[in-house]
Coordinates of C-alpha atoms and ligand atoms in Angstrom, one line a residue:
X1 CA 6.2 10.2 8.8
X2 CA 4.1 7.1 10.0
X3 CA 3.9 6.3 13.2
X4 CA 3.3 2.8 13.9
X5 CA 1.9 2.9 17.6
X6 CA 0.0 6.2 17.3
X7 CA -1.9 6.3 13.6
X8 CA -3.3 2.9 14.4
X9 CA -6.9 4.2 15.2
X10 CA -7.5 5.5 11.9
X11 CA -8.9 2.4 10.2
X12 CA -8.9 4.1 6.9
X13 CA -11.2 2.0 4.7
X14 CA -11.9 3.8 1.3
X15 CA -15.2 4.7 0.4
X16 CA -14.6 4.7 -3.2
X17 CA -14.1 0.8 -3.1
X18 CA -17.3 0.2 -1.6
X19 CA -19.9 0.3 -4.2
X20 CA -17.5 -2.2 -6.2
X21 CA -18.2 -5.8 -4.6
X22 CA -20.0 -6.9 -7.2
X23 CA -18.3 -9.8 -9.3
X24 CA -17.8 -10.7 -12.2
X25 CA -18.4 -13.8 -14.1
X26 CA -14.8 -15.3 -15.1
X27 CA -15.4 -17.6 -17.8
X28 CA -12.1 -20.4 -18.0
X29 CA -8.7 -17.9 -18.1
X30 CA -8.5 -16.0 -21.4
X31 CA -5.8 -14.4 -21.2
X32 CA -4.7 -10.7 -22.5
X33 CA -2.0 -9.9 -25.3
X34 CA 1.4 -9.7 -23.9
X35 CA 1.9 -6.2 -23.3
X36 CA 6.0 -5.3 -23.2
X37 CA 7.0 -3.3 -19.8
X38 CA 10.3 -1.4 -19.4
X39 CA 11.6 -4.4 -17.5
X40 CA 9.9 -7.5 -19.3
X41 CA 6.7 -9.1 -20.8
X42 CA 3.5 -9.6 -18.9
X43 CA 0.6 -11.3 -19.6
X44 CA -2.6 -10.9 -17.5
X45 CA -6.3 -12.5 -18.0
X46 CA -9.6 -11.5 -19.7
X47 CA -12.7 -10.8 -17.5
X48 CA -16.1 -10.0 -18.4
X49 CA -18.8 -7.7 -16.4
X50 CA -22.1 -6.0 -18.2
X51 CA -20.7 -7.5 -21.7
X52 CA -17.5 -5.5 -21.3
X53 CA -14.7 -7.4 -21.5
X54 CA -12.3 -5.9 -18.8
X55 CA -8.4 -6.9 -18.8
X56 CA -6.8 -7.9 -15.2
X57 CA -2.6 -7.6 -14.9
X58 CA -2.4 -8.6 -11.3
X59 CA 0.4 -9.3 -9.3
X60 CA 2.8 -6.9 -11.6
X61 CA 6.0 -6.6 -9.4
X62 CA 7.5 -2.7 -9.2
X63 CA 10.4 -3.7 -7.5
X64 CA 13.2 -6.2 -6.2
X65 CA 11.9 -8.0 -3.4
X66 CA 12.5 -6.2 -0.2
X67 CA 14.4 -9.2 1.3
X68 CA 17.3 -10.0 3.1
X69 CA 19.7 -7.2 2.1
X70 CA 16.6 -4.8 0.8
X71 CA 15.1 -5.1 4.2
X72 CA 14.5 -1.5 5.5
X73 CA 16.1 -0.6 2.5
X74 CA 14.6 2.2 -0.1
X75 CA 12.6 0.7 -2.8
X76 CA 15.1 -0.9 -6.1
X77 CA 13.6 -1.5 -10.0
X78 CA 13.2 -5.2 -10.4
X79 CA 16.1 -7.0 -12.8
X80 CA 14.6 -7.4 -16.0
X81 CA 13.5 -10.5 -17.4
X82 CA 12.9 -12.1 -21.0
X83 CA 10.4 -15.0 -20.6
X84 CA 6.7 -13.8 -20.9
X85 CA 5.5 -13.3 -17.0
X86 CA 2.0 -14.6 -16.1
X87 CA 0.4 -11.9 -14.1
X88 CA -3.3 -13.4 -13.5
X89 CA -2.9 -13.7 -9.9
X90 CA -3.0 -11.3 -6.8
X91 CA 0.2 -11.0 -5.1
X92 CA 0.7 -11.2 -1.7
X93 CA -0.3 -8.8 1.1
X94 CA 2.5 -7.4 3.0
X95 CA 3.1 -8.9 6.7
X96 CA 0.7 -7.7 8.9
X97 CA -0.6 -8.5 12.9
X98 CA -4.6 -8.7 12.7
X99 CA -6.0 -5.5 13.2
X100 CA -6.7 -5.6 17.2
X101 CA -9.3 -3.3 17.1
X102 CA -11.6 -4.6 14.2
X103 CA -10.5 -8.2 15.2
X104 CA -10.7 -9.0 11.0
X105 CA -8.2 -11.4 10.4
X106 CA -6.7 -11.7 6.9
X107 CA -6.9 -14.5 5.3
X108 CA -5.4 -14.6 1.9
X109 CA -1.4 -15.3 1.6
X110 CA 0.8 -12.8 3.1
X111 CA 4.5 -12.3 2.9
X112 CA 7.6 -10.2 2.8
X113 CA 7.8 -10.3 -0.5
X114 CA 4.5 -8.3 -1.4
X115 CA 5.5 -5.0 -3.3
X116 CA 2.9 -5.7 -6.1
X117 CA 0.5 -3.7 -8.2
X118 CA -2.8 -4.4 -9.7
X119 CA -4.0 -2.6 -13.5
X120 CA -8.0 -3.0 -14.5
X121 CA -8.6 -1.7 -17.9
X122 CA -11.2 -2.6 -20.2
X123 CA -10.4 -3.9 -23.7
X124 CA -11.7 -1.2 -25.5
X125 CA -8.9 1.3 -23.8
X126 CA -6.4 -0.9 -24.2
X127 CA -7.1 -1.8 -27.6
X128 CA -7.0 2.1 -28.4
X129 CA -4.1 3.1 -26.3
X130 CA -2.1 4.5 -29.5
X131 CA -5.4 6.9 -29.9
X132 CA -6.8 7.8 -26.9
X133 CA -5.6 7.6 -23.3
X134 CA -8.2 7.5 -20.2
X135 CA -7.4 8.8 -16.9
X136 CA -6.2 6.9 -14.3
X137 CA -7.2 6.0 -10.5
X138 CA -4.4 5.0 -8.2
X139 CA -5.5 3.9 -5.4
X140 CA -3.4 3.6 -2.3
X141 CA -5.6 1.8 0.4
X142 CA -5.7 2.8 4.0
X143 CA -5.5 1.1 7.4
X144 CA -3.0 3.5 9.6
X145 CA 0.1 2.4 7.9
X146 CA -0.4 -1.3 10.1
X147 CA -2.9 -3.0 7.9
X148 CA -4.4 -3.6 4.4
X149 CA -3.5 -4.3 0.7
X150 CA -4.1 -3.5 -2.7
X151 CA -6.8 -5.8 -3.6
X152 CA -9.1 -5.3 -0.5
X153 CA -13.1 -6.2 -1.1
X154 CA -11.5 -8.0 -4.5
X155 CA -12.7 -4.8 -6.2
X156 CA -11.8 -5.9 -9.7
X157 CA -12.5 -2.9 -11.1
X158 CA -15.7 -3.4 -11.4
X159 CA -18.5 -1.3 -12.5
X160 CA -16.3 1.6 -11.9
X161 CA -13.4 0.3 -14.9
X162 CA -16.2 -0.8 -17.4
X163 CA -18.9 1.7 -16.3
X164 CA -16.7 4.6 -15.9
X165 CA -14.1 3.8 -18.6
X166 CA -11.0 4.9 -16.0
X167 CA -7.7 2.6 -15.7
X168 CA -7.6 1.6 -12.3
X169 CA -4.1 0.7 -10.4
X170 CA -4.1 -1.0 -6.7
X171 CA -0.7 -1.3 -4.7
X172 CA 0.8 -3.2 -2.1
X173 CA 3.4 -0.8 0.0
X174 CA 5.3 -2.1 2.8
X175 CA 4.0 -1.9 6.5
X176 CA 4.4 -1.2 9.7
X177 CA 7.5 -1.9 11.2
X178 CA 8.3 -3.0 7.9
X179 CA 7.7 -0.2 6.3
X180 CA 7.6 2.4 8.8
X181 CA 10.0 1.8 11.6
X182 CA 12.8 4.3 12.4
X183 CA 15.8 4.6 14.5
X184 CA 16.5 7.9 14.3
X185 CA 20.0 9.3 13.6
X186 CA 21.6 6.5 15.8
X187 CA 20.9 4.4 12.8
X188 CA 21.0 6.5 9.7
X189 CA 21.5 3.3 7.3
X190 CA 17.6 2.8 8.0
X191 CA 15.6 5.8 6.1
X192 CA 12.6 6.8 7.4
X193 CA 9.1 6.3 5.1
X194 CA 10.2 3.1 2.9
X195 CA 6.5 2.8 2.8
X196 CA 5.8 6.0 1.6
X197 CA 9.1 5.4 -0.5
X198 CA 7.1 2.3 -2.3
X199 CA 4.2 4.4 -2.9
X200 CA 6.0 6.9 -4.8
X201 CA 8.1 4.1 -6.6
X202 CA 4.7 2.5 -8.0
X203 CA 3.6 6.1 -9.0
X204 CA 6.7 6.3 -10.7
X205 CA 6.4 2.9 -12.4
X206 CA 2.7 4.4 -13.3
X207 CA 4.1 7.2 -15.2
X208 CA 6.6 4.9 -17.4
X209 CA 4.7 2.5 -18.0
X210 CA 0.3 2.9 -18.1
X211 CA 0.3 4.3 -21.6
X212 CA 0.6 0.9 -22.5
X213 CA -2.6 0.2 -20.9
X214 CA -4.3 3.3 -22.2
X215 CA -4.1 5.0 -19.5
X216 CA -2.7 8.9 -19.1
X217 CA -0.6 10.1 -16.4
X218 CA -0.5 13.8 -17.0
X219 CA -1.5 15.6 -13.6
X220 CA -3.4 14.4 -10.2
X221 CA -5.9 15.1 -8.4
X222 CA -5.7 13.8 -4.4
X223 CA -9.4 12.6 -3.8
X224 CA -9.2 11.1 -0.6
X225 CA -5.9 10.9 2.1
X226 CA -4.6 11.7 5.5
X227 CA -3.0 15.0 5.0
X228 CA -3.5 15.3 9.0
X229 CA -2.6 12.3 10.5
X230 CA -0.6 13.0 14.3
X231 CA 3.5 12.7 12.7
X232 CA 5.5 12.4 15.6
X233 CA 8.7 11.5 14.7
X234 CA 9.8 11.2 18.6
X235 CA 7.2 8.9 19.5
X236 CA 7.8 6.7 16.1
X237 CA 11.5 6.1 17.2
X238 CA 10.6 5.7 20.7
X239 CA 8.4 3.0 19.5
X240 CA 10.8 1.4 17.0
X241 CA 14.0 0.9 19.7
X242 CA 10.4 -0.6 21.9
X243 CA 9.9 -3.1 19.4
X244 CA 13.9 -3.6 19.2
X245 CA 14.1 -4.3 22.5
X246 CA 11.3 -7.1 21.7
X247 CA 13.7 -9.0 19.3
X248 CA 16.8 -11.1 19.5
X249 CA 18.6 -8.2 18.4
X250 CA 18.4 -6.0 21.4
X251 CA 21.8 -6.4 22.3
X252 CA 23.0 -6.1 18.8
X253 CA 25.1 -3.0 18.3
X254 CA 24.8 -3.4 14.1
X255 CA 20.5 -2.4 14.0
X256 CA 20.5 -3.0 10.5
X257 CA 22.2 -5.7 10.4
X258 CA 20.6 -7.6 12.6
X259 CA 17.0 -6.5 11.6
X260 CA 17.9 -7.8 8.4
X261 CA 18.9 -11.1 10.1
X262 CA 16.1 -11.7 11.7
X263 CA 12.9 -14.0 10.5
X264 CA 10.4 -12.0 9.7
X265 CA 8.2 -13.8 11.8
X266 CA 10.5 -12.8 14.6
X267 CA 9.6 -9.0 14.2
X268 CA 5.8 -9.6 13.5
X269 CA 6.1 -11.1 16.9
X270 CA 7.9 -8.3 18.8
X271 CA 5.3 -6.3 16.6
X272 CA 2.6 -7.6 18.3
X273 CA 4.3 -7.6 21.7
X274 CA 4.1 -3.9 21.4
X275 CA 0.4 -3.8 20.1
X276 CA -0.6 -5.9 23.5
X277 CA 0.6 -2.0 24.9
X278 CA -2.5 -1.1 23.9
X279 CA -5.1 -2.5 26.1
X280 CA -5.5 -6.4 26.7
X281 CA -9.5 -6.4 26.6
X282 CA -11.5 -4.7 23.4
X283 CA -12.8 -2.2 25.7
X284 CA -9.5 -1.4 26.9
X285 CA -8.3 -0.9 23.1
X286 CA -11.4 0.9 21.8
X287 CA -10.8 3.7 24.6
X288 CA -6.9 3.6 24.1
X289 CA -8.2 4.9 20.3
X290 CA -10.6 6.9 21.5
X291 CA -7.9 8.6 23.4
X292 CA -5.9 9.0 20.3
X293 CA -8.7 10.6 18.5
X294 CA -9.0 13.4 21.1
X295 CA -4.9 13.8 20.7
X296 CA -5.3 13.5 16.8
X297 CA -8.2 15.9 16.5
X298 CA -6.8 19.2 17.8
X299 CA -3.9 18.4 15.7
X300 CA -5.8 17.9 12.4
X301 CA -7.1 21.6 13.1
X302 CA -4.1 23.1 13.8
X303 CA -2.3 21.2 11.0
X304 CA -5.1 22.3 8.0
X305 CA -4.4 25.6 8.8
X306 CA -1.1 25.9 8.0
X307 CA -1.6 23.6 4.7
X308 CA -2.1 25.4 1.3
X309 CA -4.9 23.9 0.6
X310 CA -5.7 24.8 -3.0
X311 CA -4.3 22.2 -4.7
X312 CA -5.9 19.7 -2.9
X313 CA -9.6 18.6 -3.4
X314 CA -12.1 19.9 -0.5
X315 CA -12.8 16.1 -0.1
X316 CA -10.0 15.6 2.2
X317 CA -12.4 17.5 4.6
X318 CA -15.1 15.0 5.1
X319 CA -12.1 12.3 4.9
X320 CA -13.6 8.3 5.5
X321 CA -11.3 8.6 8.8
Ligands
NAG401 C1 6.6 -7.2 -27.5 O1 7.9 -7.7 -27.7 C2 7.8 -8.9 -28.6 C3 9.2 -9.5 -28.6 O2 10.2 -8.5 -28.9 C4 7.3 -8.5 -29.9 O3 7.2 -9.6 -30.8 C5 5.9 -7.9 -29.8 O4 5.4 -7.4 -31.0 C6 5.9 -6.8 -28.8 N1 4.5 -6.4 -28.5 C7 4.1 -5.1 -28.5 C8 2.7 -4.9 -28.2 O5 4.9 -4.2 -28.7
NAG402 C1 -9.5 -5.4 -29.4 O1 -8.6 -5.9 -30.3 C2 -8.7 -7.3 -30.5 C3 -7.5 -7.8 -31.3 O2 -7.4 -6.9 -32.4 C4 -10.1 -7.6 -31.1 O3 -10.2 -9.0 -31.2 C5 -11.2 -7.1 -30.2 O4 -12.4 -7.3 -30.7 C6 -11.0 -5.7 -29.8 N1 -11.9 -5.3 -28.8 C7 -12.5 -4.1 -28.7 C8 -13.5 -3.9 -27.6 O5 -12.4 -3.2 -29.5
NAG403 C1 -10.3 5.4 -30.3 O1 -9.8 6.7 -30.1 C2 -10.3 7.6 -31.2 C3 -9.5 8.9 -31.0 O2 -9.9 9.5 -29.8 C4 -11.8 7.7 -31.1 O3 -12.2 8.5 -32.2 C5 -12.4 6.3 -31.2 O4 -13.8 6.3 -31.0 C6 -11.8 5.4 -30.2 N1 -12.3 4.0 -30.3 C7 -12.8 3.3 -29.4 C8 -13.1 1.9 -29.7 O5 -12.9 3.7 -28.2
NAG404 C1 16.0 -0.4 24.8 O1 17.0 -1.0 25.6 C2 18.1 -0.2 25.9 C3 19.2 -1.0 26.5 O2 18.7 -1.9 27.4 C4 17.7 1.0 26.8 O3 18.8 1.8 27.1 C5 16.6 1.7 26.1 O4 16.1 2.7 27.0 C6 15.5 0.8 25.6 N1 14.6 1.6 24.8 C7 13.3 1.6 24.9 C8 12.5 2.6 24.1 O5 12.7 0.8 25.6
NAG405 C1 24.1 -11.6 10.3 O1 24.3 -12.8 9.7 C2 25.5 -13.0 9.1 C3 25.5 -14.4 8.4 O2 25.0 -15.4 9.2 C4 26.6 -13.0 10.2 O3 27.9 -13.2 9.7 C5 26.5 -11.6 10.9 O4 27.4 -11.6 12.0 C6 25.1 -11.4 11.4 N1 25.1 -10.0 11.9 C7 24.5 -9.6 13.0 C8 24.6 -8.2 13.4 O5 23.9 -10.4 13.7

């Protein structure tokens, strides 16, 4: 269950993308074979790092786009199409407020139509797919349910695709009170998790579809995640009807409805209403965190010991939170 008021300290940035900044040299736009997806034809573009050519399909969507009537909805599989789509730019991020603690805006193009995902492969791999499959990273980024996107520090893949010879996949999943906000049983058309909803959707897109790419989805291994982040479902619906209240739609008896009415801009601003709860000045936000991290932390202790954890890598112990 995310929590959109109370995870927002744990400015989850992965460590596994940070040795990856390096870029490549992208000579003109030569562009991959068309490879054929369940739903259509994609196209994406050739790039080039140590002499290894390395195939980018960015911007693949995994689903309809979670507008208008798919607002706060679960996750549907796009129509399919017929003409050849060109996939050789990022997507959008999903709507997000800047991070108030980190004060980072975002720059690139957001929007509520954002539910894409990102495949690196080299050309080798792909070329082989029929013979030999390579395993395959998915990484969901982090940044407490509130913030982030697929294609943060423009990894590219790169050295760990060509170096490393894995198929990398990057996501967008909705956010916040997009993807996160819940009413509780007073309003039982809105499920709870569509972002976690999303995530699972793109894994399942994963498993139809990367063999086509060369890459193998057999079993997983969780190498990095917040199995013990504070879910309090009472405190996530308190905050939801808060951020109703915020909105046009507070005296609106239909909640779905209406939310689905509104501009988006409209709840990113009651959004942000909300996040002004947590301090006005830096100071007053870096201790409202620090605060959370003494709530969080007895939790986290309490929590790992009732989890099995032997399916689970050690790693999530020395977690990047
Ligand atoms: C993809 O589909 C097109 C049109 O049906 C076909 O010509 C092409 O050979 C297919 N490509 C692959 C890699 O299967
Ligand atoms: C992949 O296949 C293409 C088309 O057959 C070929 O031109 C290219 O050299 C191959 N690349 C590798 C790395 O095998
Ligand atoms: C393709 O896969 C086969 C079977 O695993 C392997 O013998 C061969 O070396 C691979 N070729 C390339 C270019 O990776
Ligand atoms: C939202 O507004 C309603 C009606 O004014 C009120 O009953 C409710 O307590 C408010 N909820 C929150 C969480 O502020
Ligand atoms: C939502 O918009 C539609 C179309 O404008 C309107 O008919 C409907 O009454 C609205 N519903 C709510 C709950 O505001």
């Amino acid at each position: 269950m995310g929590n959109l008021y109370h995870n927002k300290c744990l400015f989850k940035m992965n460590i596994l993308i940070l040795f990856c900044l390096i870029f490549s040299p992208v000579h003109g736009l030569n562009l991959t074979p068309i490879v054929n997806l369940t739903s259509g034809p994609i196209q994406g573009k050739v790039t080039e790092y140590a002499s290894i050519d390395v195939y980018q399909f960015l911007g693949i969507s995994y689903t309809k786009s979670p507008v208008g009537k798919l607002r706060l909805q679960l996750p549907v599989k796009p129509d399919s199409w017929t003409e050849v789509k060109s996939v050789t730019d990022f997507g959008p991020a999903c709507l997000q407020p800047m991070n108030p603690v980190l004060n980072i805006p975002y720059t690139g193009k957001t929007s509520e139509d954002c539910l894409y995902l990102k495949i690196y492969v080299t050309e080798s791999t792909f070329n082989n797919s029929s013979e030999r499959l390579r395993p395959v990273l998915f990484w969901i980024h982090g940044g407490a349910f509130t913030f982030g996107y697929g294609n943060e520090g423009n990894t590219e893949g790169i050295p760990m695709v060509p170096l490393h010879d894995v198929v990398l996949v990057t996501m967008n999943y909705r956010l916040n009170a997009f993807g996160f906000i819940y009413f509780g049983a007073n309003e039982p058309r809105i499920p709870p998790n569509i972002g976690f909803q999303d995530q699972l959707f793109a894994l399942k897109w994963v498993h139809e579809n990367i063999h086509m790419f060369g890459g193998l989805f057999k079993r997983a291994i969780l190498e990095s995640g917040t199995v013990y982040t504070d879910h309090d479902v009472d405190t996530l619906i308190t905050d939801s009807w808060k951020l109703y209240n915020k909105t046009s739609c507070s005296k609106s008896e239909d909640v779905l409805e209406c939310m689905q009415n509104l501009t988006a801009n409209e709840i990113m601003q009651a959004m942000i209403l909300n996040i002004d709860d947590w301090g006005k000045t830096e100071t007053e936000r870096v201790e409202f965190c620090l605060k959370q991290w003494d709530y969080i932390y007895p939790h986290v202790t309490h929590a790992m010991g009732k989890l099995n954890l032997n399916h689970v890598t050690k790693d999530v112990l020395r977690e990047d939170n």
